[in-house]
Amino acid sequence: DAKTTQPPSMDCAEGRAANLPCNHSTISGNEYVYWYRQIHSQGPQYIIHGLKNNETNEMASLIITEDRKSSTLILPHATLRDTAVYYCIVNLQQGAQKLVFGQGTRLTINP
Amino acid sequence: EAGVAQSPRYKIIEKRQSVAFWCNPISGHATLYWYQQILGQGPKLLIQFQNNGVVDDSQLPKDRFSAERLKGVDSTLKIQPAKLEDSAVYLCASSSWTSWGVQVGDEQYFGPGTRLTVT
């Protein structure tokens, strides 16, 4: 079973920041938080991952709370192409790399 | 770099028929995964290979599903015989993860998937 809880859907206006929350209250100390997204009719795409520090790359920022029980993925300037299902996954980076996907959040970017 | 290739992209068969899907991972990736994604759900791992060995096939319905990766590169997933509930998208992914190495950036790269419809 997935170890994360996400809202089923969210809307965001084009050009604004999209903030996607994820709850992972049972995360263990050596588990990472991964985010993937799946655009319609495509396979999932890796976005970002982190352990306890905030992370940023060219796609997004990941903010993890100090107690590591929740995190937020931030798309700073959302575009229509960011419309997708976003999956938050906890995983052992050094483990068997098994991704257990939940239902994800369906993010719709509106013009 | 070339991505993960899958074929066919679409397949329609009748129940009790057999079907096979093919996957070519990113060059040099030791680990290959097959996922099943039923409409409206997240992908579910069916089987994981490291080179030509099976790492995890605990969720593979072995009475009808089989998979192989004989030379540690390409892989095929077969369903025989198919049932209506097998209608789904079958995704292949690869990563540079290995059980012996400390990996950096070992995210999974997914192919476009094969959409199977069983009638």
Tab-separated table of N, CA and C in Angstrom, chain B residues 6-105:
chain	number	residue	atom	x	y	z
B	6	GLN	N	8.910	0.957	-26.168
B	6	GLN	CA	7.948	-0.133	-25.975
B	6	GLN	C	7.159	-0.334	-27.252
B	7	SER	N	6.783	-1.592	-27.485
B	7	SER	CA	5.881	-1.885	-28.599
B	7	SER	C	5.067	-3.124	-28.284
B	8	PRO	N	3.871	-3.233	-28.860
B	8	PRO	CA	3.203	-2.182	-29.622
B	8	PRO	C	2.679	-1.082	-28.700
B	9	ARG	N	2.161	-0.015	-29.223
B	9	ARG	CA	1.572	1.032	-28.399
B	9	ARG	C	0.142	0.696	-28.012
B	10	TYR	N	-0.546	-0.010	-28.883
B	10	TYR	CA	-1.921	-0.393	-28.620
B	10	TYR	C	-2.129	-1.840	-29.068
B	11	LYS	N	-2.998	-2.547	-28.324
B	11	LYS	CA	-3.313	-3.927	-28.683
B	11	LYS	C	-4.725	-4.237	-28.214
B	12	ILE	N	-5.516	-4.815	-29.108
B	12	ILE	CA	-6.866	-5.255	-28.756
B	12	ILE	C	-6.935	-6.751	-29.018
B	13	ILE	N	-7.329	-7.512	-28.001
B	13	ILE	CA	-7.456	-8.959	-28.157
B	13	ILE	C	-8.745	-9.411	-27.491
B	14	GLU	N	-9.140	-10.641	-27.810
B	14	GLU	CA	-10.292	-11.220	-27.140
B	14	GLU	C	-9.824	-12.008	-25.926
B	15	LYS	N	-10.732	-12.145	-24.970
B	15	LYS	CA	-10.356	-12.907	-23.773
B	15	LYS	C	-9.978	-14.326	-24.177
B	16	ARG	N	-9.059	-14.868	-23.405
B	16	ARG	CA	-8.474	-16.198	-23.596
B	16	ARG	C	-7.391	-16.222	-24.669
B	17	GLN	N	-7.190	-15.113	-25.395
B	17	GLN	CA	-6.064	-15.062	-26.324
B	17	GLN	C	-4.789	-14.716	-25.573
B	18	SER	N	-3.646	-14.847	-26.268
B	18	SER	CA	-2.386	-14.473	-25.652
B	18	SER	C	-1.859	-13.205	-26.325
B	19	VAL	N	-0.980	-12.521	-25.566
B	19	VAL	CA	-0.403	-11.271	-26.061
B	19	VAL	C	0.991	-11.113	-25.467
B	20	ALA	N	1.853	-10.428	-26.195
B	20	ALA	CA	3.205	-10.181	-25.697
B	20	ALA	C	3.569	-8.728	-25.931
B	21	PHE	N	4.285	-8.168	-24.968
B	21	PHE	CA	4.751	-6.791	-25.048
B	21	PHE	C	6.277	-6.801	-24.997
B	22	TRP	N	6.852	-5.838	-25.688
B	22	TRP	CA	8.320	-5.761	-25.752
B	22	TRP	C	8.811	-4.438	-25.194
B	23	CYS	N	9.966	-4.490	-24.525
B	23	CYS	CA	10.557	-3.285	-23.957
B	23	CYS	C	12.057	-3.273	-24.207
B	24	ASN	N	12.565	-2.132	-24.632
B	24	ASN	CA	14.012	-1.916	-24.750
B	24	ASN	C	14.398	-0.774	-23.828
B	25	PRO	N	15.168	-1.061	-22.776
B	25	PRO	CA	15.472	-0.017	-21.784
B	25	PRO	C	16.549	0.947	-22.275
B	26	ILE	N	16.822	1.945	-21.473
B	26	ILE	CA	17.911	2.876	-21.768
B	26	ILE	C	19.232	2.102	-21.715
B	27	SER	N	20.100	2.367	-22.669
B	27	SER	CA	21.358	1.654	-22.772
B	27	SER	C	22.159	1.754	-21.473
B	28	GLY	N	22.607	0.597	-20.994
B	28	GLY	CA	23.438	0.577	-19.790
B	28	GLY	C	22.675	0.448	-18.489
B	29	HIS	N	21.351	0.552	-18.542
B	29	HIS	CA	20.561	0.413	-17.313
B	29	HIS	C	20.439	-1.055	-16.933
B	30	ALA	N	20.866	-1.362	-15.703
B	30	ALA	CA	20.861	-2.755	-15.260
B	30	ALA	C	19.472	-3.226	-14.842
B	31	THR	N	18.669	-2.299	-14.344
B	31	THR	CA	17.391	-2.705	-13.753
B	31	THR	C	16.227	-2.327	-14.667
B	32	LEU	N	15.308	-3.266	-14.818
B	32	LEU	CA	14.142	-3.083	-15.681
B	32	LEU	C	12.900	-3.490	-14.901
B	33	TYR	N	11.853	-2.713	-15.074
B	33	TYR	CA	10.599	-2.923	-14.354
B	33	TYR	C	9.440	-3.010	-15.340
B	34	TRP	N	8.453	-3.836	-14.997
B	34	TRP	CA	7.160	-3.832	-15.683
B	34	TRP	C	6.092	-3.441	-14.664
B	35	TYR	N	5.254	-2.487	-15.072
B	35	TYR	CA	4.145	-2.027	-14.244
B	35	TYR	C	2.835	-2.239	-15.015
B	36	GLN	N	1.774	-2.410	-14.246
B	36	GLN	CA	0.422	-2.437	-14.804
B	36	GLN	C	-0.332	-1.229	-14.263
B	37	GLN	N	-0.958	-0.471	-15.159
B	37	GLN	CA	-1.735	0.683	-14.714
B	37	GLN	C	-3.166	0.556	-15.226
B	38	ILE	N	-4.059	0.275	-14.301
B	38	ILE	CA	-5.480	0.207	-14.618
B	38	ILE	C	-6.037	1.631	-14.620
B	39	LEU	N	-6.990	1.881	-15.471
B	39	LEU	CA	-7.543	3.217	-15.644
B	39	LEU	C	-7.954	3.836	-14.315
B	40	GLY	N	-7.451	5.039	-14.053
B	40	GLY	CA	-7.814	5.755	-12.838
B	40	GLY	C	-6.956	5.432	-11.629
B	41	GLN	N	-5.996	4.524	-11.791
B	41	GLN	CA	-5.134	4.136	-10.680
B	41	GLN	C	-3.675	4.464	-10.997
B	42	GLY	N	-2.844	4.444	-9.960
B	42	GLY	CA	-1.413	4.590	-10.177
B	42	GLY	C	-0.822	3.280	-10.671
B	43	PRO	N	0.368	3.340	-11.268
B	43	PRO	CA	1.002	2.101	-11.739
B	43	PRO	C	1.302	1.147	-10.583
B	44	LYS	N	1.200	-0.153	-10.871
B	44	LYS	CA	1.510	-1.198	-9.887
B	44	LYS	C	2.630	-2.070	-10.438
B	45	LEU	N	3.685	-2.242	-9.630
B	45	LEU	CA	4.820	-3.042	-10.069
B	45	LEU	C	4.428	-4.506	-10.231
B	46	LEU	N	4.764	-5.070	-11.398
B	46	LEU	CA	4.543	-6.495	-11.630
B	46	LEU	C	5.822	-7.296	-11.395
B	47	ILE	N	6.934	-6.821	-11.958
B	47	ILE	CA	8.175	-7.567	-11.872
B	47	ILE	C	9.341	-6.619	-12.044
B	48	GLN	N	10.440	-6.931	-11.356
B	48	GLN	CA	11.668	-6.147	-11.428
B	48	GLN	C	12.818	-7.088	-11.748
B	49	PHE	N	13.604	-6.728	-12.764
B	49	PHE	CA	14.799	-7.480	-13.144
B	49	PHE	C	16.049	-6.662	-12.817
B	50	GLN	N	17.111	-7.348	-12.414
B	50	GLN	CA	18.438	-6.745	-12.399
B	50	GLN	C	19.273	-7.600	-13.340
B	51	ASN	N	19.730	-6.981	-14.422
B	51	ASN	CA	20.337	-7.722	-15.533
B	51	ASN	C	19.346	-8.795	-15.985
B	52	ASN	N	19.700	-10.071	-15.986
B	52	ASN	CA	18.733	-11.064	-16.446
B	52	ASN	C	18.105	-11.846	-15.302
B	53	GLY	N	18.307	-11.385	-14.068
B	53	GLY	CA	17.742	-12.055	-12.909
B	53	GLY	C	16.546	-11.316	-12.344
B	54	VAL	N	15.604	-12.062	-11.774
B	54	VAL	CA	14.411	-11.467	-11.176
B	54	VAL	C	14.714	-11.012	-9.750
B	55	VAL	N	14.436	-9.741	-9.460
B	55	VAL	CA	14.609	-9.208	-8.107
B	55	VAL	C	13.319	-9.366	-7.318
B	56	ASP	N	12.203	-9.081	-7.975
B	56	ASP	CA	10.911	-9.125	-7.279
B	56	ASP	C	9.824	-9.420	-8.305
B	57	ASP	N	9.091	-10.501	-8.085
B	57	ASP	CA	7.931	-10.797	-8.931
B	57	ASP	C	6.743	-11.159	-8.050
B	58	SER	N	6.726	-10.604	-6.851
B	58	SER	CA	5.705	-10.984	-5.877
B	58	SER	C	4.289	-10.597	-6.304
B	59	GLN	N	4.150	-9.593	-7.167
B	59	GLN	CA	2.825	-9.161	-7.576
B	59	GLN	C	2.487	-9.596	-9.001
B	60	LEU	N	3.275	-10.461	-9.551
B	60	LEU	CA	3.006	-10.969	-10.901
B	60	LEU	C	2.062	-12.170	-10.810
B	61	PRO	N	0.898	-12.119	-11.476
B	61	PRO	CA	-0.006	-13.286	-11.464
B	61	PRO	C	0.584	-14.408	-12.318
B	62	LYS	N	1.301	-15.269	-11.680
B	62	LYS	CA	2.156	-16.208	-12.409
B	62	LYS	C	1.376	-17.307	-13.134
B	63	ASP	N	0.098	-17.437	-12.828
B	63	ASP	CA	-0.680	-18.439	-13.556
B	63	ASP	C	-0.936	-18.006	-14.996
B	64	ARG	N	-0.816	-16.704	-15.278
B	64	ARG	CA	-1.104	-16.236	-16.636
B	64	ARG	C	-0.072	-15.270	-17.176
B	65	PHE	N	0.697	-14.653	-16.307
B	65	PHE	CA	1.695	-13.673	-16.727
B	65	PHE	C	3.088	-14.296	-16.638
B	66	SER	N	3.918	-13.972	-17.616
B	66	SER	CA	5.326	-14.362	-17.550
B	66	SER	C	6.161	-13.245	-18.153
B	67	ALA	N	7.395	-13.165	-17.724
B	67	ALA	CA	8.300	-12.139	-18.256
B	67	ALA	C	9.704	-12.702	-18.284
B	68	GLU	N	10.476	-12.216	-19.238
B	68	GLU	CA	11.858	-12.641	-19.319
B	68	GLU	C	12.738	-11.508	-19.817
B	69	ARG	N	13.992	-11.626	-19.472
B	69	ARG	CA	15.010	-10.656	-19.912
B	69	ARG	C	16.288	-11.456	-20.113
B	70	LEU	N	16.270	-12.277	-21.155
B	70	LEU	CA	17.262	-13.331	-21.322
B	70	LEU	C	18.694	-12.823	-21.408
B	71	LYS	N	18.950	-11.764	-22.131
B	71	LYS	CA	20.314	-11.285	-22.309
B	71	LYS	C	20.593	-10.047	-21.463
B	72	GLY	N	19.696	-9.762	-20.545
B	72	GLY	CA	19.910	-8.628	-19.666
B	72	GLY	C	19.704	-7.278	-20.313
B	73	VAL	N	19.049	-7.267	-21.484
B	73	VAL	CA	18.788	-5.979	-22.143
B	73	VAL	C	17.285	-5.863	-22.375
B	74	ASP	N	16.821	-6.336	-23.555
B	74	ASP	CA	15.398	-6.293	-23.870
B	74	ASP	C	14.610	-7.209	-22.950
B	75	SER	N	13.314	-6.919	-22.851
B	75	SER	CA	12.447	-7.771	-22.046
B	75	SER	C	11.112	-7.946	-22.748
B	76	THR	N	10.468	-9.086	-22.501
B	76	THR	CA	9.113	-9.305	-22.981
B	76	THR	C	8.226	-9.694	-21.808
B	77	LEU	N	7.004	-9.224	-21.853
B	77	LEU	CA	5.975	-9.571	-20.877
B	77	LEU	C	4.856	-10.251	-21.655
B	78	LYS	N	4.433	-11.420	-21.189
B	78	LYS	CA	3.401	-12.171	-21.886
B	78	LYS	C	2.214	-12.442	-20.963
B	79	ILE	N	1.045	-12.424	-21.567
B	79	ILE	CA	-0.176	-12.795	-20.852
B	79	ILE	C	-0.823	-13.921	-21.637
B	80	GLN	N	-1.096	-15.033	-20.939
B	80	GLN	CA	-1.665	-16.190	-21.611
B	80	GLN	C	-2.384	-17.077	-20.613
B	81	PRO	N	-3.711	-17.194	-20.655
B	81	PRO	CA	-4.648	-16.459	-21.502
B	81	PRO	C	-5.096	-15.152	-20.851
B	82	ALA	N	-5.492	-14.211	-21.667
B	82	ALA	CA	-5.899	-12.907	-21.145
B	82	ALA	C	-7.317	-12.955	-20.596
B	83	LYS	N	-7.557	-12.128	-19.564
B	83	LYS	CA	-8.880	-11.957	-18.992
B	83	LYS	C	-9.316	-10.502	-19.184
B	84	LEU	N	-10.600	-10.259	-19.036
B	84	LEU	CA	-11.113	-8.897	-19.203
B	84	LEU	C	-10.412	-7.913	-18.263
B	85	GLU	N	-10.128	-8.388	-17.027
B	85	GLU	CA	-9.531	-7.478	-16.028
B	85	GLU	C	-8.068	-7.150	-16.313
B	86	ASP	N	-7.498	-7.763	-17.347
B	86	ASP	CA	-6.121	-7.427	-17.733
B	86	ASP	C	-6.060	-6.164	-18.590
B	87	SER	N	-7.207	-5.632	-18.961
B	87	SER	CA	-7.230	-4.380	-19.725
B	87	SER	C	-6.564	-3.289	-18.894
B	88	ALA	N	-5.513	-2.713	-19.432
B	88	ALA	CA	-4.707	-1.752	-18.688
B	88	ALA	C	-3.618	-1.224	-19.608
B	89	VAL	N	-2.851	-0.277	-19.083
B	89	VAL	CA	-1.624	0.157	-19.755
B	89	VAL	C	-0.458	-0.559	-19.073
B	90	TYR	N	0.404	-1.158	-19.868
B	90	TYR	CA	1.572	-1.862	-19.342
B	90	TYR	C	2.796	-0.990	-19.613
B	91	LEU	N	3.410	-0.571	-18.516
B	91	LEU	CA	4.536	0.357	-18.574
B	91	LEU	C	5.833	-0.376	-18.278
B	92	CYS	N	6.849	-0.035	-19.037
B	92	CYS	CA	8.190	-0.539	-18.780
B	92	CYS	C	9.034	0.639	-18.302
B	93	ALA	N	9.903	0.384	-17.361
B	93	ALA	CA	10.805	1.425	-16.865
B	93	ALA	C	12.188	0.827	-16.662
B	94	SER	N	13.196	1.688	-16.675
B	94	SER	CA	14.545	1.208	-16.377
B	94	SER	C	15.257	2.219	-15.483
B	95	SER	N	16.257	1.727	-14.775
B	95	SER	CA	17.063	2.611	-13.931
B	95	SER	C	18.469	2.053	-13.821
B	96	SER	N	19.372	2.895	-13.350
B	96	SER	CA	20.758	2.461	-13.196
B	96	SER	C	20.983	1.791	-11.849
B	97	TRP	N	19.917	1.615	-11.058
B	97	TRP	CA	20.064	1.005	-9.736
B	97	TRP	C	20.588	-0.411	-9.838
B	98	THR	N	21.506	-0.779	-8.930
B	98	THR	CA	21.916	-2.169	-8.772
B	98	THR	C	22.011	-2.461	-7.279
B	99	SER	N	21.923	-3.725	-6.919
B	99	SER	CA	21.926	-4.109	-5.510
B	99	SER	C	23.306	-3.965	-4.890
B	100	TRP	N	24.337	-3.807	-5.736
B	100	TRP	CA	25.684	-3.758	-5.171
B	100	TRP	C	26.273	-2.365	-5.149
B	101	GLY	N	25.639	-1.433	-5.821
B	101	GLY	CA	26.243	-0.112	-5.963
B	101	GLY	C	25.489	0.962	-5.202
B	102	VAL	N	26.178	2.015	-4.846
B	102	VAL	CA	25.530	3.197	-4.294
B	102	VAL	C	25.227	4.114	-5.464
B	103	GLN	N	23.979	4.332	-5.724
B	103	GLN	CA	23.583	5.049	-6.922
B	103	GLN	C	23.258	6.498	-6.616
B	104	VAL	N	23.574	7.326	-7.550
B	104	VAL	CA	23.199	8.735	-7.463
B	104	VAL	C	22.255	9.019	-8.606
B	105	GLY	N	21.131	9.632	-8.315
B	105	GLY	CA	20.185	9.948	-9.386
B	105	GLY	C	19.594	8.701	-9.990
